[in-house]
Short mmCIF file of C-alpha atoms in Angstrom, two decimals:
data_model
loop_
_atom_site.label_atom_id
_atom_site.label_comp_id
_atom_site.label_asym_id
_atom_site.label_seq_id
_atom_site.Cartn_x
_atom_site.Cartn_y
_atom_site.Cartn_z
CA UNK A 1 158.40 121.63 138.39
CA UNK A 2 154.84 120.12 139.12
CA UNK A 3 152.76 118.75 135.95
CA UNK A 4 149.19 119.76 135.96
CA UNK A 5 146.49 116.42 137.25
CA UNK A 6 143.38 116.13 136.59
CA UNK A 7 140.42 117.70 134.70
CA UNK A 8 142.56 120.26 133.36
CA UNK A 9 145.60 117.96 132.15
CA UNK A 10 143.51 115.84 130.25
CA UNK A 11 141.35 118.42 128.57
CA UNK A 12 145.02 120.05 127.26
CA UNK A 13 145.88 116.30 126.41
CA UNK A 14 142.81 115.50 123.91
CA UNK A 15 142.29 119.14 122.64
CA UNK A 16 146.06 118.49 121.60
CA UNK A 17 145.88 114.99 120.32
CA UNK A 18 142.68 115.51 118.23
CA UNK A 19 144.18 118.54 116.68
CA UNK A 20 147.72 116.84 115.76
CA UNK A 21 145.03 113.61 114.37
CA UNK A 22 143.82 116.02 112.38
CA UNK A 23 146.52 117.70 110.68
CA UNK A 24 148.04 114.50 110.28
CA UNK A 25 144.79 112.98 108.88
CA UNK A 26 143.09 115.46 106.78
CA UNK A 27 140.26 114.46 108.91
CA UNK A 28 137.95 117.00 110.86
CA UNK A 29 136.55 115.91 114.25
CA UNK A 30 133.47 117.41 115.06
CA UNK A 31 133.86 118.24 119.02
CA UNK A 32 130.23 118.37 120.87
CA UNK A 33 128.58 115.12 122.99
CA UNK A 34 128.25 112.76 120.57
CA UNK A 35 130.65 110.34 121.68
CA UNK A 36 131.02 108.35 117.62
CA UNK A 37 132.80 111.75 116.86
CA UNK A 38 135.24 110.24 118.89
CA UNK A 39 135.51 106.88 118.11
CA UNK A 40 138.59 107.40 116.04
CA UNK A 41 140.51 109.11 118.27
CA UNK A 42 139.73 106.22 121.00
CA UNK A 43 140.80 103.38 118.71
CA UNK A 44 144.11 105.31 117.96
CA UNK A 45 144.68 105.96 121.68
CA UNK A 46 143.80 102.03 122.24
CA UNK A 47 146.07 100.56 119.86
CA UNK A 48 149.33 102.81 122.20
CA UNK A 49 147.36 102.01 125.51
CA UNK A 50 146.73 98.23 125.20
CA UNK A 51 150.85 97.98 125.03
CA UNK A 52 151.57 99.85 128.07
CA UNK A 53 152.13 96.50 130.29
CA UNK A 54 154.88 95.80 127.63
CA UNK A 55 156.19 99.35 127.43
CA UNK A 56 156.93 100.33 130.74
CA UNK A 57 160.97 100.72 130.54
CA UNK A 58 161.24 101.78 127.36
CA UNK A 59 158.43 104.69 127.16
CA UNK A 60 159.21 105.66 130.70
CA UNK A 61 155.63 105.38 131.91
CA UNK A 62 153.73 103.85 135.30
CA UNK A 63 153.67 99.59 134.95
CA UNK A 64 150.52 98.23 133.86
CA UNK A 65 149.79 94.44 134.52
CA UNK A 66 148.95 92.50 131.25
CA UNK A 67 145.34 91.68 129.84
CA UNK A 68 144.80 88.11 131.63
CA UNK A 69 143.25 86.94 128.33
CA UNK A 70 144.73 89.79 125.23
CA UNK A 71 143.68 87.26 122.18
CA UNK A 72 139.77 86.24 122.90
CA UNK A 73 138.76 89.69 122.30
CA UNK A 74 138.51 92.12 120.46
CA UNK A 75 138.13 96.27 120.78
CA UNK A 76 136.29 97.84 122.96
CA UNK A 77 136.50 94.14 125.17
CA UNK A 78 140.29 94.30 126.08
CA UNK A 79 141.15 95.58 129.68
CA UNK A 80 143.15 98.68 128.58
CA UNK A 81 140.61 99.81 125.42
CA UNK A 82 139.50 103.33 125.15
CA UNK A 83 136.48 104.10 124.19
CA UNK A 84 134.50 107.45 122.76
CA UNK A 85 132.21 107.85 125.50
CA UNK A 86 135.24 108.57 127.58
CA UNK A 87 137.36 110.45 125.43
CA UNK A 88 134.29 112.91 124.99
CA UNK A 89 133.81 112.53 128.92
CA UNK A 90 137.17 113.30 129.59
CA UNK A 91 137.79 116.47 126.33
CA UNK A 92 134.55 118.01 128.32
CA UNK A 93 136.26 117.60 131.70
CA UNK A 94 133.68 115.92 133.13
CA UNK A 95 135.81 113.24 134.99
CA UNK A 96 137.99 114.18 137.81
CA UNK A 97 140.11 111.42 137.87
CA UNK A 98 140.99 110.25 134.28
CA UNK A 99 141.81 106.92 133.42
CA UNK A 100 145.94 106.72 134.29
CA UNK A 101 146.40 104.00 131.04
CA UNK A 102 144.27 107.29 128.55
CA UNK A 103 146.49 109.86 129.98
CA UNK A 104 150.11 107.82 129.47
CA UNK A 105 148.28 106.71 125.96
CA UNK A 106 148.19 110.44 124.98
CA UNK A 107 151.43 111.58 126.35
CA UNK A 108 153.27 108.88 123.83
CA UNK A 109 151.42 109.61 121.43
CA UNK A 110 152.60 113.76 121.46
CA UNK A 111 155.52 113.39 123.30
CA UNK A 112 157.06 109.66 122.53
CA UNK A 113 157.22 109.15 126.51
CA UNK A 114 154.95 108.39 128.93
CA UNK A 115 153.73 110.70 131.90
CA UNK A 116 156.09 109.50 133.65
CA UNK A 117 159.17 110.16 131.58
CA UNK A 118 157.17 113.72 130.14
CA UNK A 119 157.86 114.42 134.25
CA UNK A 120 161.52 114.54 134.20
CA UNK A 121 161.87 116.57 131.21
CA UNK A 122 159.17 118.27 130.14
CA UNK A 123 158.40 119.53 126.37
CA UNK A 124 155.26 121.82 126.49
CA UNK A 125 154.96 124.93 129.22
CA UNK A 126 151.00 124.38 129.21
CA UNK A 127 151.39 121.25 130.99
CA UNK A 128 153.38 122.77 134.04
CA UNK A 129 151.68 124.07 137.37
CA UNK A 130 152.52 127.67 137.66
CA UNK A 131 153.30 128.54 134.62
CA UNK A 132 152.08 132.22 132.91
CA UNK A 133 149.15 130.65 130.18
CA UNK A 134 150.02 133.83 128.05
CA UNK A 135 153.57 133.23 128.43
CA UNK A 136 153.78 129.93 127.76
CA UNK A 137 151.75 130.56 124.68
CA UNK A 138 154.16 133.21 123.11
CA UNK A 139 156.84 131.05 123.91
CA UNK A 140 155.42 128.24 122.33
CA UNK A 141 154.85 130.71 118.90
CA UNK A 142 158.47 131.30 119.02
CA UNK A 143 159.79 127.96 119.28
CA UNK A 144 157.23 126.97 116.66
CA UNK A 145 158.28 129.56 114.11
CA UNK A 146 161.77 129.44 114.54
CA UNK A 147 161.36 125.77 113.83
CA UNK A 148 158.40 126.33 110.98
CA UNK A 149 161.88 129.67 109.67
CA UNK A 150 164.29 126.75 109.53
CA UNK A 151 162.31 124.22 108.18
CA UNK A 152 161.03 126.28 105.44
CA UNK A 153 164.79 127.48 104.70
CA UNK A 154 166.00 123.78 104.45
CA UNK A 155 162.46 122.35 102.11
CA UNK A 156 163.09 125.76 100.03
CA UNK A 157 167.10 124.60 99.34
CA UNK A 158 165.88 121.06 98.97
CA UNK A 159 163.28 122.30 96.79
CA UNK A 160 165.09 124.74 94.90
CA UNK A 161 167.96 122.20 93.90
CA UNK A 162 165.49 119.23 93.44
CA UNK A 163 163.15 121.65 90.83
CA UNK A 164 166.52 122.10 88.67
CA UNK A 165 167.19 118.71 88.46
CA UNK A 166 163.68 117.59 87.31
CA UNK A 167 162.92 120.53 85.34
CA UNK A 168 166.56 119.58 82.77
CA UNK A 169 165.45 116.03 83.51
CA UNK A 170 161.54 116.64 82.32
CA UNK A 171 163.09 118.94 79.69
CA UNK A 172 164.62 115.96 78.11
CA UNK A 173 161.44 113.53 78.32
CA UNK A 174 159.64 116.57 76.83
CA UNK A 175 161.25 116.87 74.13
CA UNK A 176 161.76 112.97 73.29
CA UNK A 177 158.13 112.51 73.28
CA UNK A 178 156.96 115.59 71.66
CA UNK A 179 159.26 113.94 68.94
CA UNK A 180 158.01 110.52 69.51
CA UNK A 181 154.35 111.67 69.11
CA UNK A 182 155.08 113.80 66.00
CA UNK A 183 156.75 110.60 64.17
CA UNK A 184 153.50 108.74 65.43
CA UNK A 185 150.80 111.04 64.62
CA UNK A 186 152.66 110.64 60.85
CA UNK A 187 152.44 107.93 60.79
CA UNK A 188 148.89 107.53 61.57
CA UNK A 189 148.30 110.06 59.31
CA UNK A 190 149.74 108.50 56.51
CA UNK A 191 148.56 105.21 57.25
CA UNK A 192 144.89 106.56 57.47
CA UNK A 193 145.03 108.59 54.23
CA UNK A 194 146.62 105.10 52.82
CA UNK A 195 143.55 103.19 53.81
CA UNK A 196 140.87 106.22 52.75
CA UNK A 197 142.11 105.96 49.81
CA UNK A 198 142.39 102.65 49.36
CA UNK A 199 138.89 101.85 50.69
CA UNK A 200 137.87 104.67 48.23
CA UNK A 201 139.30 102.94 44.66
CA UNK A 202 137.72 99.39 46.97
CA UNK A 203 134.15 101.06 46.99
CA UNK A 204 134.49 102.73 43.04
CA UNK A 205 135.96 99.18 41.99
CA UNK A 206 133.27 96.87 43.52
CA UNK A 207 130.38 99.28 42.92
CA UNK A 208 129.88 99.04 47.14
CA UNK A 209 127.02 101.25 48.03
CA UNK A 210 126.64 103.35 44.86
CA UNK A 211 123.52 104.45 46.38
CA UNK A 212 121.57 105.31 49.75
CA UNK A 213 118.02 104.09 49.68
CA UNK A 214 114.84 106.06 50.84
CA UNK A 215 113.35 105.51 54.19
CA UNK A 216 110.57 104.54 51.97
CA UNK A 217 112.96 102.26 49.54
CA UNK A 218 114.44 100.92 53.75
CA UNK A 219 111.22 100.23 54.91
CA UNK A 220 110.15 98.23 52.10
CA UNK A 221 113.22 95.69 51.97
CA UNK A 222 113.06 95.76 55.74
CA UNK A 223 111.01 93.11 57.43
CA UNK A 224 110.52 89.34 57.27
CA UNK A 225 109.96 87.84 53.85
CA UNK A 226 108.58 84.34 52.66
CA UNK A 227 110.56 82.97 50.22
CA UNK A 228 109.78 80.23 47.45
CA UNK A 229 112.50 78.31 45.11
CA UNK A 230 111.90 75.68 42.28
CA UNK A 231 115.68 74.53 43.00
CA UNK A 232 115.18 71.16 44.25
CA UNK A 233 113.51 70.04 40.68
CA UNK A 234 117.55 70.25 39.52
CA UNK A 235 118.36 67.85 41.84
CA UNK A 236 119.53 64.10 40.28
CA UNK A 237 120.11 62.64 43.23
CA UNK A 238 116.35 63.15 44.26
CA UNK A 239 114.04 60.91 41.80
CA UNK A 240 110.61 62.23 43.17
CA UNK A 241 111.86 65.73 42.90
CA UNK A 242 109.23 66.67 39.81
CA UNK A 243 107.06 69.82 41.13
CA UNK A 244 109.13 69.89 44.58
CA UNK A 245 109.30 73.30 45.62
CA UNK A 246 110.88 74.57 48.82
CA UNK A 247 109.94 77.69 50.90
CA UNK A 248 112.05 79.47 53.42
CA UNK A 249 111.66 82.65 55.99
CA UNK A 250 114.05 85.55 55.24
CA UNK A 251 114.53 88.22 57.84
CA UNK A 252 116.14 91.35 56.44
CA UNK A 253 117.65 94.05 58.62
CA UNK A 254 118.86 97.53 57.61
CA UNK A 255 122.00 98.48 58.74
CA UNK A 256 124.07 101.84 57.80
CA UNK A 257 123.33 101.97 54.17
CA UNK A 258 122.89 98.21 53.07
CA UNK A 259 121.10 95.29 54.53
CA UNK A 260 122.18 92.50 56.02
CA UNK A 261 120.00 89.27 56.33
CA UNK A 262 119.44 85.59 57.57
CA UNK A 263 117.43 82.85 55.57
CA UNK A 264 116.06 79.69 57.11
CA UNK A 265 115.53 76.64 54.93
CA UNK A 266 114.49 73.43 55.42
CA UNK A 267 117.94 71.93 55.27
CA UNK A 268 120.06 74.64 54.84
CA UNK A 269 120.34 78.44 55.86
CA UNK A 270 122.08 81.10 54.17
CA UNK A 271 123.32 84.72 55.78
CA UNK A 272 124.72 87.49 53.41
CA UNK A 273 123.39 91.25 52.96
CA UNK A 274 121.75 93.35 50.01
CA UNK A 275 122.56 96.56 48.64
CA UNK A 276 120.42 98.94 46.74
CA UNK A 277 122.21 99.74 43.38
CA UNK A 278 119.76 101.90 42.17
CA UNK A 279 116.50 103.47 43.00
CA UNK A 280 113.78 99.95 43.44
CA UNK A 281 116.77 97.95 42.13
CA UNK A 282 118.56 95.37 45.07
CA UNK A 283 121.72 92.91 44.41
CA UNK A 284 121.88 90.06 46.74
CA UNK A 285 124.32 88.04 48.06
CA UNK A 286 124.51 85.00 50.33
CA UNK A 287 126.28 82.19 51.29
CA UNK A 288 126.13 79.16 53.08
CA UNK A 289 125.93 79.60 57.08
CA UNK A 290 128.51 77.25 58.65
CA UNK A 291 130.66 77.08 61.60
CA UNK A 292 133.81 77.92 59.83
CA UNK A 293 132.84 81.08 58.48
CA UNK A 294 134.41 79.76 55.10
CA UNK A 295 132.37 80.53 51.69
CA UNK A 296 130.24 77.81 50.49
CA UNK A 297 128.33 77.93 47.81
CA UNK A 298 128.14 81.55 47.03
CA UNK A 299 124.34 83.18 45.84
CA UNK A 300 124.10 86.26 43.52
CA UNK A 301 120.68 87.61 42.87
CA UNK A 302 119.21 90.58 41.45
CA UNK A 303 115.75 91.89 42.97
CA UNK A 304 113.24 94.41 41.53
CA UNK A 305 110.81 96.31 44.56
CA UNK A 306 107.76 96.72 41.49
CA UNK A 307 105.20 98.68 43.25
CA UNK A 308 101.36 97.61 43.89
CA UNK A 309 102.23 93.37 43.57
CA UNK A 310 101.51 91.06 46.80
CA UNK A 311 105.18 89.34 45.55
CA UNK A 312 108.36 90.27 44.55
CA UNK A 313 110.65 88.17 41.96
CA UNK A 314 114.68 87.97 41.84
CA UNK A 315 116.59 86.52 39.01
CA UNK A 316 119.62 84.31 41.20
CA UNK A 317 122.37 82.30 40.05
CA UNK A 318 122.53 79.56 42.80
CA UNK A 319 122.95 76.37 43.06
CA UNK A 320 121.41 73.05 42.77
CA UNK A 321 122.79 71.41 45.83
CA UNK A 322 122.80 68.46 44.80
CA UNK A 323 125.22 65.25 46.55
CA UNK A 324 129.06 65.79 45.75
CA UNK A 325 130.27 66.64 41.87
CA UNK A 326 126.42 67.30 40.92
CA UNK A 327 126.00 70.77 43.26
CA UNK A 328 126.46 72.62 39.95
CA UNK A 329 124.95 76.33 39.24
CA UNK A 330 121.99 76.95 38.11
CA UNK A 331 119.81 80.14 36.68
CA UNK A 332 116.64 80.74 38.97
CA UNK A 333 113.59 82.78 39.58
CA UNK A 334 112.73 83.25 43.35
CA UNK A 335 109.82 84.70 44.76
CA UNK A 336 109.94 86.88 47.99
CA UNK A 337 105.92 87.61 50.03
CA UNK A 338 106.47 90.41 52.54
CA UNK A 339 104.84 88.96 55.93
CA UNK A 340 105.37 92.22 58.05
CA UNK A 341 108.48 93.83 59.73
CA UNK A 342 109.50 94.05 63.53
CA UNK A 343 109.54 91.23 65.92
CA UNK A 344 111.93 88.39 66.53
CA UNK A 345 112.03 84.64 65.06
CA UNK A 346 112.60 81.46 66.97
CA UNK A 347 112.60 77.91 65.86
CA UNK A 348 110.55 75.27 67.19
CA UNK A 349 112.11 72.12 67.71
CA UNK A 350 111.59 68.93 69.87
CA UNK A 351 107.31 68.66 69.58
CA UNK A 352 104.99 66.58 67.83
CA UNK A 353 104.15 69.10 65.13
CA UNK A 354 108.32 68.41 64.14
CA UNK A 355 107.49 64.94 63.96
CA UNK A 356 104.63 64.98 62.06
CA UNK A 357 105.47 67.64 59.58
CA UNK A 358 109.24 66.14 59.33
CA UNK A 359 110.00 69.91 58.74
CA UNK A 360 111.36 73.08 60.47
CA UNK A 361 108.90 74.91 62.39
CA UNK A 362 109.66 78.77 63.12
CA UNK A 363 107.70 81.37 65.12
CA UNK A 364 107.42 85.10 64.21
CA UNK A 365 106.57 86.83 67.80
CA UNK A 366 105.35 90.05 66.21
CA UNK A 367 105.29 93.32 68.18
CA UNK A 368 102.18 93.01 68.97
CA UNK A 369 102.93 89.61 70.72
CA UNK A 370 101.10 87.84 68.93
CA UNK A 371 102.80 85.06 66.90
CA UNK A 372 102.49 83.18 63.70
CA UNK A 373 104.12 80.15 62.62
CA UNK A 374 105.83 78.63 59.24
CA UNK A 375 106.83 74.92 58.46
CA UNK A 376 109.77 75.24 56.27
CA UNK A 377 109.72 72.00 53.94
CA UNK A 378 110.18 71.01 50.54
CA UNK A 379 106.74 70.33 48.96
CA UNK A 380 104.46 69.30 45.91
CA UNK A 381 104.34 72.46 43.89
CA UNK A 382 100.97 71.23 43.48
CA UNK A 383 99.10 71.87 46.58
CA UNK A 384 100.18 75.43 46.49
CA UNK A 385 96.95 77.52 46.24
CA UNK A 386 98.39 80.43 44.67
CA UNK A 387 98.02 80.09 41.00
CA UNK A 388 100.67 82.89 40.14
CA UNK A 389 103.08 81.31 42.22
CA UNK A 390 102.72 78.12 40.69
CA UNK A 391 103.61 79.43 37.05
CA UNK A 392 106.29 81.59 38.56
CA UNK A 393 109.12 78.98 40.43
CA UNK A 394 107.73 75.72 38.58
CA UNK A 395 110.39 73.64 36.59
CA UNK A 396 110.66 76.32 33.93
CA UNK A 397 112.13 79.13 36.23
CA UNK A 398 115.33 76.52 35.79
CA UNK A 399 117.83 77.85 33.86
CA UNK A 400 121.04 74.94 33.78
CA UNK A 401 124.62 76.31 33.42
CA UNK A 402 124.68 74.03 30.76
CA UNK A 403 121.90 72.30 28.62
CA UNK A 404 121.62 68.88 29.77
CA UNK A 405 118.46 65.90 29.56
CA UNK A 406 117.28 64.42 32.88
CA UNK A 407 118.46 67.00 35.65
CA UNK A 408 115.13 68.93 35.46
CA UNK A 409 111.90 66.74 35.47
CA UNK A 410 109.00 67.44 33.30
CA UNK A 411 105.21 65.59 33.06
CA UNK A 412 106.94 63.85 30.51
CA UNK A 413 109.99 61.89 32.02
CA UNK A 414 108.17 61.52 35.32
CA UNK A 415 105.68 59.07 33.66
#
């Protein structure tokens, strides 16, 4: 028996290997001139062909001298590489005398042997001279199918037994977690009605939220807020403290049915949040802001919203915060000026003004972009030039937790 040469051999060759790539890849190569369609199939046929000088004996195939220099290059440099101009060449038959290193490379990679060793026995009737094309086709169907019969008996006995065994075994796991997940969803769902209802007799207890403000009643308390405290007058450690007032910048923000907001004094800032308790009617509470996160020095205040004033007033018991034992609670009136709502605040620090001023400087950036500035500082109550204010956080808005000569100045002990 003669094996077919040429233009016809290696057009049977590719049209072979490209479809057996593609069943085995998934992959679908388009076939016209454009020789990248190829490029996979030529790297796959380069990676068999560049061993053929080492392969000779045991892939029964022609002897190929080895690449003088196999490690300085790389593909499509090395002396046996394949490329995709002449795999499309050679699919299109347009080379009479193929490449001996691409034909061996495709007969190895069908056949496991070389052309060579394909020679003395050979596997597929369309590569013999002489032989019927029809014939060889049917014959080819028959082997095919008797081999697709049998394997499809044995994967269906394979299948069949395997399918028993994991259908008892996922029977099993089916069942243990469909029991599993009923004990957990229980459990979750008594857990969860435990915590409703014990963040329900929380809420009644502590009066939390008793009632959801307007958007007008939101709007209102929203916003950045001057704030002005007589405190430091019940200060002992402080002898020049007579008519000292101090004013800070409050920014409140609304979130899901309370507020929560950050005040920046001179010295000291405070966080906490407010909560409408009734319609106009605000409870505050804050605390000292610190890097532990522990309470210090707890504030509780109570805030009206009267309509058609240019200030609001809160009633607060606070704290003096004075040096060591002498931080003791005191009564307070406080007095909050809306300055607008939106924007962002940022301190100033690090410029002459700080130096000057010896005070903290902050700057509203409104949304407008333009920005205004406040110099938080204790100062004479005096050079105030609201009148109303004056009368309002002056040393009578000082209420002590318990009646007591010297801790608040008056005209009368500062002479």
């Amino acid at each position: 028996m003669k094996i077919k040469t040429g233009k016809e051999e290696i057009g049977y060759l590719l049209e072979k290997v490209i479809d057996t790539y593609e069943r085995s890849m998934g992959q679908r190569i388009t076939r016209n001139t454009n020789p990248k369609n190829y490029e996979d199939i030529a790297r796959l046929l380069s990676s068999i062909s560049n061993k053929l000088s080492e392969t000779a004996q045991q892939l029964v195939h022609d002897s190929y001298l080895p690449d003088p220099n196999p490690k300085q290059v790389e593909y499509p440099h090395r002396k046996y590489d394949i490329t995709g101009v002449q795999v499309k060449d050679a699919y299109h038959q347009l080379v009479a005398n193929p490449r001996s290193f691409l034909i061996d490379a495709c007969y190895i990679y069908l056949y496991g042997v070389g052309r060579k060793g394909f020679a003395e026995h050979p596997q597929d009737p369309n590569l013999i001279e002489g032989v019927d094309a029809s014939v060889a086709m049917r014959l080819d169907e028959q082997e095919a199918l008797r081999q697709q019969l049998a394997t499809c008996q044995e994967e269906k006995e394979a299948t069949t037994h395997q399918l028993n065994a994991t259908f008892r075994k996922k029977q099993r796991v089916w069942l243990t977690g469909l029991l599993i997940c009923l004990a957990l969803l229980g459990a979750i769902t008594v857990r969860w009605m435990a915590d409703r209802k014990e963040w329900a007799t929380i809420r009644h207890d502590l009066n939390i939220l008793p009632y959801q403000p307007t958007q007008a009643e939101i709007d209102s308390l929203s916003g950045i807020w001057l704030y002005y405290t007589g405190a430091p007058q019940a200060r002992v450690n402080d002898p020049n403290r007579f008519h000292q007032v101090a004013n800070n910048l409050v920014e409140v923000t609304y979130k899901d049915g309370y507020f929560i907001f950050y005040r920046h004094g001179a010295n000291i800032d405070h966080i906490g949040y407010m909560q409408f308790e009734a319609p106009a009617l605000v409870s505050i509470y804050s605390r000292v802001k610190n890097k532990s996160g522990a309470v210090e020095s707890p504030i509780h205040a109570l805030l009206r919203l009267d309509k058609g004033k240019g200030y609001l007033t809160s009633i607060a018991t606070t704290w003096s915060f004075d040096m060591g034992d002498g931080n003791d609670m005191i009564g307070i009136r406080n007095v909050f000026i809306k300055q607008g709502r939106g924007g962002s605040l940022e301190e100033i620090t690090n410029t002459p003004e700080n130096a000057n001023c010896h005070c903290k400087i902050m700057k509203w950036v409104r949304p407008n972009n333009q920005t205004k500035t406040f110099q938080l500082k204790y100062r004479l109550l005096d050079t105030l030039a609201n009148e109303p204010l004056k009368a309002l956080i002056n040393e009578k808005s000082i209420l002590l937790r318990e009646p007591r000569e010297g801790v608040i100045l008056t005209p009368a002990s500062d002479k």
